[in-house]
PDB file of C-alpha atoms and ligand atoms in Angstrom:
ATOM      1  CA  MET A 219      -8.714  -2.547  25.930  1.00 62.00           C
ATOM      2  CA  THR A 220     -10.620  -5.815  26.343  1.00 63.00           C
ATOM      3  CA  LYS A 221     -12.703  -6.102  29.679  1.00 64.00           C
ATOM      4  CA  THR A 222     -12.468  -9.563  30.595  1.00 65.00           C
ATOM      5  CA  LEU A 223     -15.292 -10.644  33.068  1.00 63.00           C
ATOM      6  CA  THR A 224     -14.174 -12.434  35.694  1.00 71.00           C
ATOM      7  CA  ILE A 225     -16.696 -14.636  38.037  1.00 77.00           C
ATOM      8  CA  PRO A 226     -15.211 -15.587  41.535  1.00 79.00           C
ATOM      9  CA  PRO A 227     -15.524 -19.461  41.237  1.00 78.00           C
ATOM     10  CA  LEU A 228     -17.312 -21.923  44.108  1.00 78.00           C
ATOM     11  CA  THR A 229     -15.093 -23.268  46.573  1.00 79.00           C
ATOM     12  CA  GLU A 230     -15.114 -26.014  48.363  1.00 85.00           C
ATOM     13  CA  ASP A 231     -17.803 -24.775  50.848  1.00 91.00           C
ATOM     14  CA  LEU A 232     -20.412 -23.461  48.566  1.00 94.00           C
ATOM     15  CA  ALA A 233     -22.615 -25.987  47.066  1.00 94.00           C
ATOM     16  CA  GLN A 234     -24.631 -24.298  44.108  1.00 95.00           C
ATOM     17  CA  VAL A 235     -25.284 -20.783  42.716  1.00 96.00           C
ATOM     18  CA  LEU A 236     -28.824 -20.196  43.809  1.00 97.00           C
ATOM     19  CA  ILE A 237     -28.976 -16.966  42.230  1.00 98.00           C
ATOM     20  CA  ASP A 238     -27.023 -14.956  39.768  1.00 97.00           C
ATOM     21  CA  ALA A 239     -25.691 -11.553  39.610  1.00 98.00           C
ATOM     22  CA  ALA A 240     -27.866 -10.546  35.961  1.00 98.00           C
ATOM     23  CA  THR A 241     -30.971 -11.917  38.067  1.00 98.00           C
ATOM     24  CA  ILE A 242     -30.113 -10.010  41.099  1.00 98.00           C
ATOM     25  CA  GLU A 243     -29.484  -6.746  38.726  1.00 98.00           C
ATOM     26  CA  ARG A 244     -32.989  -7.431  37.439  1.00 98.00           C
ATOM     27  CA  ARG A 245     -34.890  -7.921  40.348  1.00 98.00           C
ATOM     28  CA  VAL A 246     -33.618  -4.857  42.013  1.00 98.00           C
ATOM     29  CA  ASP A 247     -34.036  -2.763  39.291  1.00 98.00           C
ATOM     30  CA  GLU A 248     -37.885  -3.910  39.669  1.00 98.00           C
ATOM     31  CA  ILE A 249     -37.780  -3.348  43.581  1.00 98.00           C
ATOM     32  CA  ALA A 250     -36.531   0.416  43.121  1.00 98.00           C
ATOM     33  CA  GLY A 251     -39.231   0.434  40.514  1.00 98.00           C
ATOM     34  CA  GLU A 252     -42.078  -0.180  42.777  1.00 98.00           C
ATOM     35  CA  ILE A 253     -40.330   2.098  45.621  1.00 98.00           C
ATOM     36  CA  ASN A 254     -40.116   4.942  43.343  1.00 98.00           C
ATOM     37  CA  ARG A 255     -43.926   4.462  42.574  1.00 98.00           C
ATOM     38  CA  ASP A 256     -45.036   4.032  46.339  1.00 98.00           C
ATOM     39  CA  TYR A 257     -43.083   7.207  47.518  1.00 98.00           C
ATOM     40  CA  ARG A 258     -43.500   9.512  44.280  1.00 97.00           C
ATOM     41  CA  ASP A 259     -45.436  11.790  46.540  1.00 97.00           C
ATOM     42  CA  ILE A 260     -42.959  12.114  49.357  1.00 97.00           C
ATOM     43  CA  GLU A 261     -42.019  15.698  50.893  1.00 94.00           C
ATOM     44  CA  GLU A 262     -39.259  14.966  52.915  1.00 97.00           C
ATOM     45  CA  PRO A 263     -36.409  12.489  51.965  1.00 98.00           C
ATOM     46  CA  LEU A 264     -36.922   8.958  52.304  1.00 98.00           C
ATOM     47  CA  ILE A 265     -34.725   7.401  55.502  1.00 98.00           C
ATOM     48  CA  LEU A 266     -33.234   4.368  54.250  1.00 98.00           C
ATOM     49  CA  VAL A 267     -31.770   2.364  57.067  1.00 98.00           C
ATOM     50  CA  GLY A 268     -29.440  -0.373  56.051  1.00 98.00           C
ATOM     51  CA  VAL A 269     -28.830  -3.119  58.568  1.00 97.00           C
ATOM     52  CA  LEU A 270     -25.531  -3.632  59.118  1.00 97.00           C
ATOM     53  CA  LYS A 271     -23.585  -5.665  57.544  1.00 96.00           C
ATOM     54  CA  GLY A 272     -25.508  -7.794  55.339  1.00 97.00           C
ATOM     55  CA  SER A 273     -27.467  -5.251  53.633  1.00 98.00           C
ATOM     56  CA  PHE A 274     -24.724  -2.741  52.482  1.00 98.00           C
ATOM     57  CA  ILE A 275     -24.132  -4.412  48.601  1.00 98.00           C
ATOM     58  CA  PHE A 276     -28.319  -4.592  48.435  1.00 98.00           C
ATOM     59  CA  LEU A 277     -28.710  -1.168  49.687  1.00 98.00           C
ATOM     60  CA  ALA A 278     -25.658   0.403  47.739  1.00 98.00           C
ATOM     61  CA  ASP A 279     -27.646  -1.350  44.472  1.00 98.00           C
ATOM     62  CA  LEU A 280     -30.821   0.038  45.538  1.00 98.00           C
ATOM     63  CA  CYS A 281     -30.451   3.497  46.449  1.00 98.00           C
ATOM     64  CA  ARG A 282     -28.430   4.105  42.740  1.00 98.00           C
ATOM     65  CA  LYS A 283     -31.632   3.336  41.147  1.00 98.00           C
ATOM     66  CA  LEU A 284     -34.159   5.261  43.518  1.00 98.00           C
ATOM     67  CA  ARG A 285     -35.577   8.899  41.834  1.00 98.00           C
ATOM     68  CA  ILE A 286     -37.099  10.132  44.859  1.00 98.00           C
ATOM     69  CA  PRO A 287     -35.585  12.082  47.415  1.00 98.00           C
ATOM     70  CA  HIS A 288     -33.836  10.008  49.781  1.00 98.00           C
ATOM     71  CA  VAL A 289     -31.198  10.042  52.664  1.00 97.00           C
ATOM     72  CA  VAL A 290     -28.921   6.937  53.521  1.00 97.00           C
ATOM     73  CA  ASP A 291     -28.549   5.964  56.991  1.00 97.00           C
ATOM     74  CA  PHE A 292     -26.937   2.737  59.087  1.00 97.00           C
ATOM     75  CA  ILE A 293     -27.974   0.653  62.314  1.00 97.00           C
ATOM     76  CA  ALA A 294     -25.944  -2.125  63.775  1.00 96.00           C
ATOM     77  CA  ILE A 295     -27.833  -4.727  65.783  1.00 93.00           C
ATOM     78  CA  SER A 296     -26.807  -8.064  67.796  1.00 88.00           C
ATOM     79  CA  SER A 297     -29.006 -10.767  68.370  1.00 78.00           C
ATOM     80  CA  TYR A 298     -27.926 -13.128  71.136  1.00 68.00           C
ATOM     81  CA  GLY A 299     -28.155 -17.065  69.688  1.00 56.00           C
ATOM     82  CA  SER A 300     -27.034 -15.844  66.086  1.00 51.00           C
ATOM     83  CA  ASN A 301     -28.037 -19.539  65.065  1.00 53.00           C
ATOM     84  CA  GLY A 302     -31.368 -18.139  64.918  1.00 48.00           C
ATOM     85  CA  ASP A 303     -32.910 -20.988  67.375  1.00 49.00           C
ATOM     86  CA  GLN A 304     -33.056 -18.825  70.565  1.00 56.00           C
ATOM     87  CA  GLN A 305     -35.324 -16.278  71.734  1.00 59.00           C
ATOM     88  CA  GLY A 306     -35.457 -13.110  69.847  1.00 69.00           C
ATOM     89  CA  ASN A 307     -32.475 -11.031  72.222  1.00 82.00           C
ATOM     90  CA  VAL A 308     -32.078  -8.097  70.102  1.00 88.00           C
ATOM     91  CA  ARG A 309     -29.830  -5.071  71.029  1.00 89.00           C
ATOM     92  CA  MET A 310     -28.846  -1.980  69.154  1.00 92.00           C
ATOM     93  CA  LEU A 311     -25.120  -1.702  68.914  1.00 94.00           C
ATOM     94  CA  MET A 312     -25.397   1.778  66.624  1.00 94.00           C
ATOM     95  CA  ASP A 313     -28.434   4.119  66.155  1.00 94.00           C
ATOM     96  CA  ILE A 314     -28.674   5.920  62.840  1.00 93.00           C
ATOM     97  CA  ARG A 315     -28.109   9.598  62.996  1.00 88.00           C
ATOM     98  CA  GLU A 316     -31.093  11.142  61.428  1.00 85.00           C
ATOM     99  CA  ASN A 317     -34.216  12.198  63.774  1.00 92.00           C
ATOM    100  CA  MET A 318     -36.771  10.070  62.414  1.00 95.00           C
ATOM    101  CA  SER A 319     -39.734  11.605  63.916  1.00 95.00           C
ATOM    102  CA  GLY A 320     -42.042  12.405  61.723  1.00 95.00           C
ATOM    103  CA  ARG A 321     -40.447  10.922  58.430  1.00 97.00           C
ATOM    104  CA  ASP A 322     -40.880   8.287  56.319  1.00 97.00           C
ATOM    105  CA  VAL A 323     -38.390   5.368  57.019  1.00 97.00           C
ATOM    106  CA  LEU A 324     -37.495   1.841  54.922  1.00 98.00           C
ATOM    107  CA  ILE A 325     -35.547  -0.500  56.660  1.00 98.00           C
ATOM    108  CA  VAL A 326     -33.282  -2.138  54.579  1.00 98.00           C
ATOM    109  CA  GLU A 327     -32.341  -5.746  55.102  1.00 98.00           C
ATOM    110  CA  ASP A 328     -30.166  -8.819  53.747  1.00 98.00           C
ATOM    111  CA  ILE A 329     -32.464 -11.526  54.912  1.00 97.00           C
ATOM    112  CA  LEU A 330     -35.542 -12.308  56.769  1.00 96.00           C
ATOM    113  CA  ASP A 331     -34.970 -15.731  58.896  1.00 95.00           C
ATOM    114  CA  SER A 332     -36.490 -15.734  61.896  1.00 94.00           C
ATOM    115  CA  GLY A 333     -37.978 -12.150  61.691  1.00 95.00           C
ATOM    116  CA  ASN A 334     -36.833 -11.142  64.960  1.00 93.00           C
ATOM    117  CA  THR A 335     -34.444  -8.452  64.186  1.00 94.00           C
ATOM    118  CA  LEU A 336     -37.211  -7.002  61.910  1.00 95.00           C
ATOM    119  CA  ALA A 337     -39.645  -7.249  64.626  1.00 94.00           C
ATOM    120  CA  TYR A 338     -37.591  -5.011  66.950  1.00 94.00           C
ATOM    121  CA  LEU A 339     -36.518  -2.498  64.604  1.00 95.00           C
ATOM    122  CA  GLN A 340     -40.195  -2.091  63.510  1.00 93.00           C
ATOM    123  CA  ARG A 341     -41.278  -1.834  67.072  1.00 92.00           C
ATOM    124  CA  ASN A 342     -38.383   0.510  68.257  1.00 93.00           C
ATOM    125  CA  PHE A 343     -38.869   2.893  64.953  1.00 94.00           C
ATOM    126  CA  ALA A 344     -42.795   3.014  65.482  1.00 91.00           C
ATOM    127  CA  THR A 345     -42.072   4.270  69.343  1.00 93.00           C
ATOM    128  CA  ARG A 346     -39.760   7.168  67.927  1.00 94.00           C
ATOM    129  CA  GLY A 347     -42.418   8.732  65.941  1.00 94.00           C
ATOM    130  CA  ALA A 348     -41.679   7.900  62.166  1.00 95.00           C
ATOM    131  CA  LYS A 349     -44.433   8.871  60.030  1.00 95.00           C
ATOM    132  CA  SER A 350     -44.572   5.460  58.310  1.00 96.00           C
ATOM    133  CA  VAL A 351     -41.840   2.240  58.297  1.00 96.00           C
ATOM    134  CA  ARG A 352     -41.545  -0.169  55.583  1.00 97.00           C
ATOM    135  CA  ILE A 353     -39.320  -3.113  54.991  1.00 98.00           C
ATOM    136  CA  ALA A 354     -37.234  -3.858  52.284  1.00 98.00           C
ATOM    137  CA  THR A 355     -35.285  -7.653  52.551  1.00 98.00           C
ATOM    138  CA  PHE A 356     -33.552  -8.901  49.853  1.00 98.00           C
ATOM    139  CA  LEU A 357     -34.387 -12.453  50.967  1.00 98.00           C
ATOM    140  CA  ASP A 358     -36.722 -14.157  52.678  1.00 98.00           C
ATOM    141  CA  LYS A 359     -36.360 -17.836  54.399  1.00 97.00           C
ATOM    142  CA  PRO A 360     -40.249 -18.230  54.918  1.00 96.00           C
ATOM    143  CA  GLU A 361     -39.866 -21.718  56.538  1.00 95.00           C
ATOM    144  CA  ARG A 362     -37.746 -19.953  59.341  1.00 93.00           C
ATOM    145  CA  HIS A 363     -40.235 -17.297  60.312  1.00 94.00           C
ATOM    146  CA  LYS A 364     -41.083 -17.042  63.932  1.00 94.00           C
ATOM    147  CA  VAL A 365     -42.723 -13.696  64.013  1.00 93.00           C
ATOM    148  CA  ASP A 366     -45.403 -12.221  61.755  1.00 92.00           C
ATOM    149  CA  LEU A 367     -43.919  -9.602  59.706  1.00 93.00           C
ATOM    150  CA  LYS A 368     -45.494  -7.584  56.464  1.00 93.00           C
ATOM    151  CA  LEU A 369     -42.753  -7.364  53.980  1.00 95.00           C
ATOM    152  CA  ASP A 370     -43.261  -4.233  52.014  1.00 98.00           C
ATOM    153  CA  TYR A 371     -40.429  -5.052  49.181  1.00 98.00           C
ATOM    154  CA  MET A 372     -38.803  -8.678  49.106  1.00 98.00           C
ATOM    155  CA  GLY A 373     -36.343  -9.871  46.221  1.00 98.00           C
ATOM    156  CA  PHE A 374     -36.129 -13.786  46.555  1.00 98.00           C
ATOM    157  CA  THR A 375     -37.702 -16.370  48.807  1.00 98.00           C
ATOM    158  CA  ILE A 376     -35.333 -18.915  49.146  1.00 98.00           C
ATOM    159  CA  PRO A 377     -35.496 -22.650  51.130  1.00 97.00           C
ATOM    160  CA  ASP A 378     -33.997 -23.278  54.661  1.00 96.00           C
ATOM    161  CA  VAL A 379     -30.248 -23.216  53.982  1.00 96.00           C
ATOM    162  CA  TRP A 380     -27.265 -21.008  54.689  1.00 96.00           C
ATOM    163  CA  VAL A 381     -26.763 -18.425  51.893  1.00 97.00           C
ATOM    164  CA  VAL A 382     -23.773 -16.380  51.398  1.00 97.00           C
ATOM    165  CA  GLY A 383     -22.706 -13.461  49.015  1.00 98.00           C
ATOM    166  CA  TYR A 384     -23.959 -10.058  47.783  1.00 98.00           C
ATOM    167  CA  GLY A 385     -23.555  -9.025  51.487  1.00 98.00           C
ATOM    168  CA  LEU A 386     -24.344 -12.045  53.393  1.00 98.00           C
ATOM    169  CA  ASP A 387     -21.359 -13.656  54.992  1.00 96.00           C
ATOM    170  CA  TYR A 388     -20.486 -16.939  56.897  1.00 95.00           C
ATOM    171  CA  LYS A 389     -17.868 -15.887  59.687  1.00 94.00           C
ATOM    172  CA  GLU A 390     -17.261 -13.153  57.650  1.00 95.00           C
ATOM    173  CA  LYS A 391     -16.610 -14.972  54.447  1.00 95.00           C
ATOM    174  CA  TYR A 392     -18.157 -14.525  51.130  1.00 96.00           C
ATOM    175  CA  ARG A 393     -19.665 -11.359  51.958  1.00 97.00           C
ATOM    176  CA  THR A 394     -18.631 -10.191  48.669  1.00 97.00           C
ATOM    177  CA  LEU A 395     -19.606 -12.708  45.961  1.00 96.00           C
ATOM    178  CA  PRO A 396     -21.239 -11.061  43.086  1.00 97.00           C
ATOM    179  CA  TYR A 397     -23.784 -14.057  43.494  1.00 97.00           C
ATOM    180  CA  ILE A 398     -25.918 -15.935  45.900  1.00 98.00           C
ATOM    181  CA  ALA A 399     -24.645 -19.121  46.989  1.00 97.00           C
ATOM    182  CA  GLU A 400     -25.935 -22.129  49.009  1.00 96.00           C
ATOM    183  CA  MET A 401     -23.516 -23.248  51.451  1.00 95.00           C
ATOM    184  CA  TYR A 402     -23.032 -27.022  52.058  1.00 92.00           C
ATOM    185  CA  PRO A 403     -24.618 -27.660  55.851  1.00 87.00           C
ATOM    186  CA  VAL A 404     -21.781 -26.604  58.248  1.00 73.00           C
ATOM    187  CA  HIS A 405     -22.717 -28.318  61.207  1.00 54.00           C
TER     188      HIS A 405
HETATM  189  P1  LIG B 746     -33.522 -13.107  62.101  1.00 72.35           P
HETATM  190  O1  LIG B 746     -33.648 -11.772  63.021  1.00 72.35           O
HETATM  191  O2  LIG B 746     -33.512 -14.000  62.673  1.00 72.35           O
HETATM  192  O3  LIG B 746     -34.541 -12.219  60.900  1.00 72.35           O
HETATM  193  O4  LIG B 746     -32.195 -12.800  61.863  1.00 72.35           O
HETATM  194  C1  LIG B 746     -31.682 -12.360  60.639  1.00 72.35           C
HETATM  195  C2  LIG B 746     -30.074 -11.973  60.247  1.00 72.35           C
HETATM  196  O5  LIG B 746     -29.561 -13.393  60.331  1.00 72.35           O
HETATM  197  C3  LIG B 746     -29.703 -11.660  58.728  1.00 72.35           C
HETATM  198  O6  LIG B 746     -29.718 -10.159  58.948  1.00 72.35           O
HETATM  199  C4  LIG B 746     -28.660 -12.093  58.577  1.00 72.35           C
HETATM  200  O7  LIG B 746     -27.381 -11.343  59.072  1.00 72.35           O
HETATM  201  C5  LIG B 746     -28.303 -13.569  59.164  1.00 72.35           C
HETATM  202  N1  LIG B 746     -28.805 -14.280  58.459  1.00 72.35           N
HETATM  203  C6  LIG B 746     -29.810 -15.366  58.576  1.00 72.35           C
HETATM  204  N2  LIG B 746     -29.782 -16.565  57.603  1.00 72.35           N
HETATM  205  C7  LIG B 746     -28.620 -16.246  56.767  1.00 72.35           C
HETATM  206  C8  LIG B 746     -28.244 -16.771  55.835  1.00 72.35           C
HETATM  207  O8  LIG B 746     -28.487 -17.888  55.024  1.00 72.35           O
HETATM  208  N3  LIG B 746     -26.723 -16.464  55.441  1.00 72.35           N
HETATM  209  C9  LIG B 746     -26.396 -14.951  55.936  1.00 72.35           C
HETATM  210  N4  LIG B 746     -26.749 -14.757  56.905  1.00 72.35           N
HETATM  211  C10 LIG B 746     -28.018 -14.743  57.771  1.00 72.35           C
HETATM  212 MG1  LIG B 747     -27.944  -8.803  59.106  1.00 72.35          MG
END
């Protein structure tokens, strides 16, 4: 049987492919390698906390390349002023099921924009007695940062443009594209 690989074409909303699927796969491999090395002596399974919904594809690819004991959990967050220009008012909509006291936690996020979401999660998890809290973000938009955050694992730095695909959406569209595409400005 012949296998044909079809790449969903760009639609009129999308300006260009910024990061193609093969490049994404190589980078996720590298990040998994770093995590495997850094946590090689871990005693209790690492808790991977995916921030819904955007991180689910990155998390799915990443966790299948891990060779250390780990469990997968999810969290849902809402941030008011979702264009990112407002104060960082972040609220938890759904919490993880694991008890993170005394455990190593790795937050898995799709993109670091203002940094409000990750700053909130880091603070929140620290008060719950996690042994360590690190951050893995697939993308980073340094021009948009409003808070200082240490990124432990980061896939790609991108300019201040709206991107979709590989879990990231625009009003729930384009989330499952296998590449990262830049959208034309929508406003
Ligand atoms: P932050 O709290 O401002 O860092 O918000 C980050 C969240 O905004 C991410 O988890 C995404 O859900 C969303 N976001 C920021 N920039 C983009 C983008 O370019 N495309 C899709 N979602 C984005
Ligand atoms: Mg998100």
